[in-house]
Amino acid sequence: MSYHNEEFETLPRQALEALQLKRLQATVARVQASVPFYRQSFERAGIISGCIKSLDDLRRLPFTVKQDMRDSYPYGLFAAPMDDIVRIHASSGTTGKPTVVGYTRKDIEIWSELMARSFAAAGVHKGDIIHNAYGYGLFTGGLGAHYGAERLGASVIPMSGGNTKKQIMIMKDFGSTVLTCTPSYSLFMAEAAREEGVDFRQLKLHVGIFGAEPWSESMRAEIEQKLNLCAIDIYGLSEIMGPGVAIECREAKKGLHIWEDHFIPEIINPETGEVLPEGERGELVITTITKEGIPLIRYRTRDITSLTYEPCSCGRTHARLSRMTGRSDDMLIIRGVNVFPSQIESILMRIEGVEPHYLLIIDRKDNLDTLEVQVEVDEQLFSDEIKVLQALSHRIEKEIKDLLGVTCKVRLVEPQTIARSEGKAKRVIDNRLIS
Amino acid sequence: MKVEQISIFIENKSGRLAEVTRILGEAGVNIRALSLADTSDFGILRLIVNEREKAKQVLKDRGFTVSKTEVVAVEVPDRPGGLSQILQSLDRESINVEYMYAFVERCGENAVIIFRFDETEKAITALINNGFTVLEGERLYAM
């Protein structure tokens, strides 16, 4: 059993909740004082200062949604002056403007601390060599893991993503002991290593920390077998912090501990907003209670999970989230990129003659996500010349790549081949097995 | 001077071509000439048939995407270099051939080639001016 911060990671429930209440009150006061958006939304909801007397009072506060962040683009939700902001990250912005988040020095400290805790929970120690293949940049993955690794006192290799052959060479030559990347990229590496004649059993990797996309137990089994390491699930989102909001412990690997001294989780019914009891599946809502740069009150993550407060064999007292199984909106995560079917629809609709009958088929082939866009060819679209139809396919592929950053394959299909349903059209077939 | 061809979009999966020919056969439509262009995903079947409207209708009724295209039927002297002469005269006029295929029957001493041009009218004029015989559609459908 190893903790990074034993006192806080094993804080008795009562003390943890007392700390949460104190920090929640301070956060509510902070946003009321410094963020006009919250001042107004609290006013509309009849929230007066000092009305948070118990953790249950959290339920009275209004939700914050991604759209609120877009409407406040870029800095409208910041609760600290720009002078105090030392880092800015942003989401990919595939559905419009990116959502921008700012960190004060203290925010970065806390993020590093929570990532270090997460590494420790995964069984990583000082002395480990962390091969960090999360992307560095606006995306929070790379730098989040990097600072956490340094905080822990491990050695970090800032690989970022891509250049797989080199990744494998470095892992082999530098003796990497920990791998951090997306689960699908880990399997891609395993495949590439095999082609290079590198056997993962000869590498020193003992643990892999995988996140940023949903994955299943069967994928875990495959990763553990092919990469010869212990695969740990990590959760995070840039709006809340980045990676390290929650992580599985190596001892139990049964749910992801969410660091409750910094975040208060709730599970709601995504349709009604009603808070659900422990154990029920619903949408995860998170309130940050220590963030200075951009505190968020009851942020709807759209991720579907459940919550348990049952004691864990690892000794940590923090609640656990079950594996994320989907989204409460229709967002798809394809190769780590957020994609809404409606975005592809609007690209198709701009192309003259394209009927609103399309189907997205997502699969995982050779361990990488694939997207096929089926488009029905009607008389308006049809040409007796192959090159005209091929140009059409390529144009759609290019527009989707340019706008969403996702490579896809367009398949032209005969009319009426895409099933029409009575109610909501079925636009997506996701063949990736995530359960 | 133009000939009507029907073109059908066919997904590249087993049984689709058989389905088209079965529908046409049951409707009593006779195929005079055909060409199939294909890619890994789909194909385009181009047909000259005796009854165009009927062929088009029965296929549309069965959910196929069908279109009509104007093509040009040219008699080609049935001897070495016959086709080459035609293509050279088109080239001199900078007329581009989109695709071409041969008619299944011979017409007297000549073969018949079906051409699809990007500029149909200009091509017909050029062919006639160069002394080639462009066939009427009606003659072809009834062959």
XYZ file of C-alpha atoms in Angstrom:
578
model
C 0.000 0.000 0.000
C 1.501 3.312 -0.923
C -0.027 6.733 -0.733
C 1.301 10.042 -1.906
C -0.547 11.960 0.792
C -1.746 9.424 3.322
C -3.409 11.920 5.628
C -5.770 13.269 3.005
C -6.198 10.079 0.992
C -7.412 8.210 4.059
C -9.211 11.055 5.815
C -12.166 9.692 7.804
C -15.502 10.357 6.129
C -16.643 12.859 8.707
C -13.499 14.945 8.506
C -13.575 14.755 4.699
C -17.132 16.060 4.619
C -16.374 18.843 7.065
C -13.477 19.896 4.828
C -15.717 19.707 1.746
C -18.319 21.944 3.355
C -15.768 24.555 4.362
C -14.251 24.583 0.874
C -17.634 24.585 -0.863
C -18.713 27.623 1.131
C -15.501 29.425 0.198
C -15.918 28.513 -3.490
C -19.530 29.677 -3.626
C -18.528 32.956 -2.001
C -15.630 33.294 -4.425
C -17.674 32.844 -7.607
C -20.465 35.039 -6.268
C -17.961 37.807 -5.677
C -15.935 37.517 -8.853
C -17.883 35.841 -11.679
C -20.874 37.792 -13.046
C -22.268 34.610 -14.644
C -22.602 32.927 -11.240
C -23.796 36.072 -9.518
C -26.658 36.257 -12.018
C -27.495 32.573 -12.126
C -27.492 32.367 -8.311
C -29.717 35.420 -8.153
C -32.197 33.804 -10.541
C -32.160 30.665 -8.394
C -32.690 32.712 -5.227
C -29.327 31.790 -3.725
C -28.126 34.311 -1.210
C -24.639 34.374 0.209
C -24.151 32.241 3.250
C -27.024 29.926 2.403
C -24.782 26.856 2.087
C -25.053 25.406 5.588
C -24.609 21.725 4.792
C -23.375 19.631 1.881
C -27.006 18.868 1.058
C -27.480 22.546 0.216
C -25.328 21.927 -2.857
C -28.447 20.573 -4.554
C -30.022 24.005 -4.489
C -27.328 25.473 -6.734
C -27.944 25.623 -10.483
C -25.975 23.415 -12.912
C -23.197 24.732 -15.105
C -23.024 23.289 -18.644
C -20.452 23.350 -21.421
C -22.502 25.941 -23.282
C -22.060 28.346 -20.366
C -18.300 28.058 -20.899
C -18.674 28.716 -24.614
C -20.913 31.700 -23.968
C -18.227 33.064 -21.664
C -15.438 32.477 -24.203
C -12.610 32.945 -23.592
C -12.171 34.248 -20.045
C -15.687 35.058 -18.825
C -15.833 32.353 -16.142
C -12.394 33.075 -14.714
C -12.553 33.893 -11.032
C -8.981 35.134 -10.748
C -7.413 38.174 -12.416
C -5.285 37.389 -15.493
C -2.231 38.468 -13.505
C -2.679 35.372 -11.372
C -3.292 32.965 -14.265
C -0.088 31.080 -15.036
C -1.390 28.510 -17.524
C -4.166 28.286 -20.086
C -5.494 25.074 -21.630
C -8.466 24.468 -23.876
C -10.611 21.690 -25.222
C -10.437 20.818 -28.916
C -13.358 23.084 -29.771
C -14.822 20.744 -32.344
C -18.350 21.964 -31.729
C -17.512 25.622 -31.975
C -15.256 27.732 -29.849
C -12.966 25.752 -27.556
C -13.693 25.790 -23.850
C -10.881 27.683 -22.202
C -9.584 27.002 -18.717
C -7.067 28.971 -16.688
C -4.919 27.865 -13.756
C -3.383 29.916 -10.999
C -0.088 28.796 -9.521
C -2.015 27.141 -6.700
C -4.262 25.360 -9.212
C -1.197 23.919 -10.930
C 0.162 22.854 -7.536
C -3.066 21.060 -6.686
C -3.318 19.457 -10.113
C 0.277 18.200 -9.773
C -0.510 16.929 -6.285
C -3.632 15.069 -7.463
C -1.790 13.581 -10.440
C 0.997 12.486 -8.088
C -1.636 10.872 -5.843
C -3.094 9.194 -8.921
C 0.304 7.839 -9.937
C 0.842 6.545 -6.412
C -2.574 4.861 -6.438
C -1.550 3.131 -9.657
C 1.522 1.777 -7.903
C 4.037 4.253 -9.342
C 6.938 5.283 -7.119
C 9.802 7.711 -7.006
C 12.425 5.988 -9.117
C 9.996 4.966 -11.810
C 10.637 6.157 -15.358
C 7.378 7.493 -16.717
C 7.020 7.362 -20.488
C 4.417 10.049 -21.069
C 2.801 9.612 -24.487
C -0.210 11.827 -23.852
C -0.230 14.814 -26.195
C 1.462 17.995 -24.979
C -0.234 21.243 -25.911
C -3.596 22.836 -25.331
C -4.846 19.354 -24.434
C -4.375 18.821 -20.687
C -3.165 15.210 -20.847
C 0.540 15.664 -21.538
C 1.397 18.485 -19.145
C -1.003 17.211 -16.483
C 0.731 13.844 -16.302
C 4.135 15.518 -16.645
C 3.789 17.784 -13.628
C 2.303 14.956 -11.585
C 5.249 12.713 -12.421
C 7.722 15.404 -11.391
C 5.759 16.075 -8.209
C 5.975 12.402 -7.341
C 9.713 12.541 -7.900
C 9.692 10.038 -10.726
C 11.661 10.587 -13.936
C 9.429 11.676 -16.771
C 10.125 11.256 -20.473
C 8.014 13.891 -22.258
C 7.293 11.873 -25.410
C 3.905 13.320 -26.405
C 1.966 11.336 -29.016
C 2.942 9.964 -32.416
C 6.214 8.700 -33.921
C 5.511 5.196 -32.681
C 8.801 3.605 -33.765
C 10.723 6.119 -31.722
C 8.405 5.603 -28.752
C 9.249 1.920 -28.799
C 12.971 2.537 -29.159
C 12.937 4.968 -26.207
C 10.896 2.614 -24.015
C 13.393 -0.118 -24.731
C 16.596 1.903 -24.487
C 15.611 4.192 -21.599
C 14.071 1.376 -19.570
C 10.657 3.050 -19.161
C 8.737 1.486 -16.282
C 5.410 3.327 -16.602
C 3.437 4.113 -19.756
C 0.841 6.871 -19.934
C -1.288 7.246 -23.085
C -4.739 6.472 -24.444
C -5.717 2.795 -24.211
C -6.085 2.486 -27.982
C -2.650 3.963 -28.575
C -1.129 1.420 -26.182
C -2.464 -1.405 -28.306
C -1.311 0.339 -31.451
C 2.177 0.457 -29.911
C 2.017 -3.229 -29.062
C 1.227 -4.003 -32.677
C 4.002 -1.735 -33.948
C 6.471 -3.254 -31.486
C 5.703 -6.707 -32.744
C 6.493 -5.574 -36.287
C 9.755 -4.064 -35.037
C 10.613 -7.333 -33.370
C 10.380 -5.818 -29.893
C 8.795 -8.028 -27.251
C 6.973 -6.122 -24.520
C 7.921 -8.883 -22.072
C 11.532 -7.743 -22.404
C 10.619 -4.151 -21.524
C 10.560 -2.936 -17.948
C 7.034 -1.540 -17.995
C 5.033 -2.616 -14.953
C 2.063 -0.286 -15.138
C 0.162 1.652 -17.778
C -2.153 4.542 -16.941
C -4.749 4.901 -19.633
C -7.493 7.463 -20.124
C -9.030 10.161 -22.342
C -11.341 7.686 -24.044
C -13.785 5.013 -22.917
C -12.528 1.446 -22.795
C -13.751 -1.906 -21.562
C -12.700 -4.728 -19.257
C -11.986 -6.901 -22.286
C -9.715 -4.208 -23.668
C -7.952 -4.100 -20.313
C -7.360 -7.835 -20.522
C -5.979 -7.460 -24.034
C -3.679 -4.586 -23.056
C -2.399 -6.406 -19.984
C -1.662 -9.486 -22.013
C -0.060 -7.748 -24.996
C 1.926 -5.131 -23.086
C 2.696 -7.287 -20.076
C 1.765 -4.643 -17.505
C -0.986 -3.678 -15.090
C -3.477 -1.392 -16.862
C -5.082 1.345 -14.766
C -8.019 3.546 -15.755
C -7.695 7.284 -15.129
C -10.388 9.945 -15.532
C -10.338 13.663 -15.988
C -11.621 16.515 -18.079
C -10.118 19.862 -18.854
C -13.128 21.794 -17.576
C -12.635 20.336 -14.112
C -8.827 20.101 -14.121
C -7.400 17.613 -16.608
C -6.237 14.047 -15.946
C -6.181 12.926 -12.332
C -9.695 13.867 -11.242
C -10.215 10.168 -10.478
C -8.179 6.983 -10.789
C -8.389 3.281 -10.019
C -6.207 1.990 -7.220
C -3.894 -0.847 -8.075
C -5.022 -2.859 -5.059
C -8.701 -3.161 -5.983
C -9.020 -1.936 -9.580
C -12.696 -1.622 -8.783
C -13.879 1.864 -9.551
C -12.030 5.158 -9.767
C -11.373 7.113 -6.576
C -12.415 10.710 -7.091
C -10.335 13.098 -4.970
C -13.137 14.321 -2.786
C -11.144 16.879 -0.860
C -11.071 18.866 -4.136
C -14.172 17.756 -6.024
C -17.711 16.956 -4.929
C -19.302 14.378 -7.215
C -23.024 13.862 -7.727
C -24.905 11.541 -10.039
C -28.052 12.943 -11.633
C -30.782 11.762 -13.917
C -29.729 13.523 -17.152
C -33.359 14.035 -18.170
C -34.720 15.523 -14.960
C -31.640 16.790 -13.140
C -32.740 14.887 -10.036
C -29.887 13.655 -7.810
C -29.732 9.854 -7.806
C -28.886 7.665 -4.839
C -25.574 5.858 -4.406
C -25.059 3.044 -6.883
C -27.481 4.261 -9.551
C -26.170 5.076 -13.002
C -26.550 8.587 -14.310
C -24.664 11.659 -15.372
C -21.658 12.701 -13.338
C -21.810 16.258 -11.990
C -18.715 17.748 -10.377
C -18.268 20.819 -8.190
C -14.698 22.008 -7.758
C -14.003 23.227 -4.241
C -10.404 24.384 -4.338
C -9.925 25.836 -7.806
C -9.031 29.501 -8.085
C -8.710 30.126 -11.826
C -12.013 28.746 -12.946
C -14.091 27.136 -10.217
C -17.134 25.305 -11.555
C -20.336 24.751 -9.633
C -22.255 21.553 -10.409
C -20.652 21.085 -13.809
C -22.508 18.536 -15.941
C -19.777 16.310 -17.376
C -22.191 14.353 -19.625
C -20.294 11.195 -18.677
C -22.441 8.293 -17.504
C -21.264 6.448 -14.408
C -22.308 5.599 -10.852
C -20.889 6.413 -7.452
C -20.114 4.309 -4.395
C -18.938 5.314 -0.913
C -18.218 1.749 0.154
C -14.822 1.403 1.837
C -12.122 0.199 -0.527
C -9.525 -2.448 0.256
C -6.795 0.090 -0.537
C -7.721 2.135 2.519
C -8.563 5.306 0.611
C -11.754 6.888 1.899
C -12.600 8.732 -1.295
C -15.719 7.676 -3.219
C -15.382 5.634 -6.371
C -16.865 6.112 -9.831
C -17.671 3.069 -11.920
C -16.204 2.751 -15.400
C -17.617 5.379 -17.759
C -20.002 3.697 -20.151
C -21.120 6.498 -22.377
C -22.396 10.009 -22.665
C -25.708 11.597 -21.831
C -25.469 13.653 -25.014
C -24.743 12.004 -28.358
C -21.068 12.885 -28.375
C -18.699 10.269 -29.726
C -15.039 10.076 -28.859
C -13.174 8.905 -31.935
C -9.406 8.580 -31.564
C -9.632 10.971 -28.659
C -11.494 13.608 -30.680
C -14.951 14.703 -29.573
C -17.417 14.348 -32.424
C -21.125 15.041 -32.491
C -23.108 13.351 -35.279
C -24.840 16.683 -35.861
C -21.506 18.184 -36.946
C -21.112 15.564 -39.656
C -24.734 16.078 -40.614
C -24.198 19.792 -41.127
C -21.169 19.118 -43.332
C -23.215 16.699 -45.442
C -26.153 19.074 -45.692
C -23.945 21.744 -47.173
C -23.166 19.467 -50.105
C -25.780 19.841 -52.775
C -27.821 16.755 -53.467
C -26.803 14.905 -50.327
C -29.906 13.525 -48.678
C -30.216 13.579 -44.924
C -29.810 9.831 -44.877
C -26.446 9.008 -43.470
C -25.040 6.559 -41.009
C -21.878 6.698 -38.937
C -20.215 3.398 -38.225
C -17.504 3.444 -35.603
C -15.319 0.468 -35.063
C -11.977 -0.389 -33.600
C -9.717 -2.068 -36.123
C -6.107 -2.946 -35.389
C -6.690 -1.164 -32.081
C -7.513 2.173 -33.648
C -10.919 3.753 -33.953
C -12.299 3.904 -37.466
C -15.147 6.020 -38.747
C -17.137 5.146 -41.826
C -19.715 7.601 -43.098
C -22.359 5.990 -45.261
C -24.155 8.333 -47.615
C -27.081 7.300 -49.779
C -26.737 8.063 -53.476
C -29.963 9.324 -54.973
C -30.611 10.603 -58.508
C -29.502 14.131 -57.696
C -26.146 12.924 -56.480
C -25.636 10.150 -58.961
C -23.373 10.427 -61.964
C -22.622 7.852 -64.619
C -18.955 8.688 -64.171
C -16.859 7.031 -61.477
C -14.576 10.024 -61.063
C -17.481 12.307 -60.179
C -18.660 9.982 -57.415
C -15.130 9.457 -56.146
C -14.556 13.201 -56.063
C -17.722 13.509 -54.005
C -16.492 10.915 -51.485
C -13.115 12.588 -51.218
C -14.690 15.995 -50.765
C -16.788 14.757 -47.846
C -13.782 12.993 -46.326
C -11.703 16.147 -46.637
C -14.350 18.449 -45.175
C -14.818 16.167 -42.175
C -11.046 15.987 -41.693
C -10.658 19.759 -42.011
C -13.493 20.635 -39.670
C -13.359 17.867 -37.092
C -9.805 16.597 -37.414
C -11.017 13.038 -37.820
C -10.027 10.816 -40.697
C -12.995 8.918 -42.069
C -13.975 6.788 -44.999
C -17.045 7.746 -46.983
C -18.981 4.866 -48.444
C -21.633 5.616 -51.034
C -24.579 3.282 -50.663
C -27.784 2.552 -52.545
C -30.942 4.417 -51.559
C -33.064 2.986 -48.775
C -30.175 0.934 -47.423
C -29.968 3.042 -44.281
C -32.760 2.015 -41.965
C -35.494 4.578 -41.360
C -36.938 4.336 -37.947
C -40.242 5.667 -36.713
C -38.934 8.043 -34.115
C -35.410 9.282 -33.776
C -33.286 8.209 -36.715
C -30.464 5.875 -35.866
C -27.437 7.761 -37.071
C -24.694 5.912 -35.294
C -23.600 2.331 -35.026
C -20.786 2.045 -32.525
C -19.254 -1.391 -32.839
C -16.532 -0.712 -30.311
C -17.188 -2.885 -27.323
C -17.098 -0.680 -24.276
C -18.806 -2.086 -21.242
C -28.038 11.724 -83.264
C -27.756 10.961 -79.606
C -28.410 7.689 -77.866
C -29.980 7.345 -74.436
C -28.145 5.172 -72.005
C -29.395 4.286 -68.569
C -26.924 4.204 -65.699
C -27.516 2.369 -62.443
C -25.721 2.785 -59.117
C -24.830 -0.578 -57.620
C -23.192 -1.184 -54.285
C -20.290 -3.546 -54.559
C -21.866 -6.463 -52.767
C -22.785 -9.869 -53.970
C -26.047 -10.348 -55.787
C -26.698 -6.749 -56.794
C -25.788 -7.159 -60.468
C -27.813 -10.350 -60.627
C -30.728 -8.465 -59.087
C -30.629 -5.768 -61.778
C -30.506 -8.222 -64.638
C -33.265 -10.307 -63.078
C -35.557 -7.275 -62.753
C -34.899 -6.325 -66.375
C -35.401 -9.876 -67.569
C -38.717 -10.214 -65.778
C -39.846 -6.911 -67.305
C -38.971 -8.187 -70.755
C -36.281 -5.574 -71.320
C -33.526 -6.603 -73.687
C -30.001 -5.412 -73.039
C -28.262 -4.321 -76.251
C -24.939 -3.227 -74.820
C -23.444 -2.795 -71.392
C -20.449 -1.655 -69.469
C -19.684 -1.977 -65.793
C -17.262 0.394 -64.117
C -16.402 -0.409 -60.564
C -14.476 0.657 -57.494
C -13.990 -1.257 -54.277
C -17.213 0.191 -52.848
C -19.590 0.651 -55.735
C -20.091 0.174 -59.447
C -21.921 1.967 -62.222
C -23.765 -0.231 -64.683
C -24.359 1.447 -68.037
C -26.888 -0.064 -70.383
C -28.300 0.422 -73.848
C -31.676 -1.322 -73.825
C -34.579 -1.685 -76.210
C -37.090 -0.101 -73.803
C -35.464 2.688 -71.820
C -38.458 4.097 -69.972
C -39.665 0.701 -68.883
C -36.183 -0.321 -67.747
C -35.773 2.872 -65.791
C -39.158 2.573 -64.145
C -38.876 -1.033 -63.033
C -35.454 -0.415 -61.533
C -36.558 2.744 -59.762
C -39.568 0.893 -58.394
C -37.151 -1.565 -56.843
C -35.205 1.190 -55.127
C -32.264 1.585 -57.482
C -30.793 4.946 -58.354
C -31.082 5.253 -62.116
C -30.230 8.095 -64.442
C -30.346 8.704 -68.166
C -27.278 9.872 -70.009
C -26.778 10.922 -73.607
C -24.086 8.978 -75.363
C -22.971 8.723 -78.981
C -22.865 5.550 -81.086
C -20.282 5.571 -83.846
C -19.621 3.037 -86.533
C -16.029 1.976 -86.550
C -14.489 0.485 -89.642
C -13.782 -3.122 -88.731
C -10.120 -3.138 -89.649
C -6.776 -2.461 -87.940
C -6.526 1.205 -86.994
C -10.273 1.828 -87.326
C -10.791 3.001 -83.748
C -7.502 4.851 -83.782
C -8.710 7.036 -86.662
C -11.773 8.089 -84.712
C -9.805 8.878 -81.582
C -7.236 10.868 -83.555
C -9.899 13.026 -85.140
C -11.434 13.684 -81.700
C -8.037 14.515 -80.297
C -7.454 17.081 -83.057
C -10.584 18.879 -81.872
C -9.527 18.549 -78.231
C -12.590 16.486 -77.400
C -12.268 14.347 -74.318
C -13.671 10.828 -74.090
C -15.158 10.215 -70.632
C -15.624 6.522 -71.271
C -16.416 4.138 -74.100
C -17.498 0.586 -74.666
C -18.347 -1.638 -77.628
C -21.763 -2.536 -78.843
C -22.362 -6.235 -78.840
C -23.560 -6.529 -82.428
C -21.857 -5.660 -85.610
C -23.526 -3.303 -87.984
C -22.825 -4.517 -91.494
C -19.091 -4.339 -92.076
C -18.586 -2.039 -89.113
C -18.383 -2.403 -85.349
C -20.231 0.041 -83.117
C -18.599 1.905 -80.244
C -20.540 3.838 -77.594
C -18.840 7.047 -76.456
C -19.546 9.382 -73.591
C -18.085 12.846 -74.236
C -18.003 15.873 -72.020
C -19.127 17.966 -75.020
C -21.578 15.755 -76.848
C -22.734 18.180 -79.561
C -19.241 19.274 -80.457
C -18.159 15.652 -80.673
C -20.998 14.690 -82.994
C -20.177 17.584 -85.323
C -16.510 16.654 -85.355
C -17.243 13.010 -86.066
C -19.589 13.809 -88.960
C -17.179 16.356 -90.419
C -14.509 13.695 -90.372
C -16.717 11.319 -92.300
C -17.713 8.917 -89.561
C -21.222 7.512 -89.212
C -23.057 8.439 -86.051
C -26.020 6.159 -85.450
C -29.524 7.269 -84.464
C -30.760 5.950 -81.157
C -33.855 4.342 -82.630
C -31.751 2.259 -84.979
C -29.626 1.042 -82.158
C -32.413 0.136 -79.720
C -34.006 -2.000 -82.422
C -30.874 -3.784 -83.549
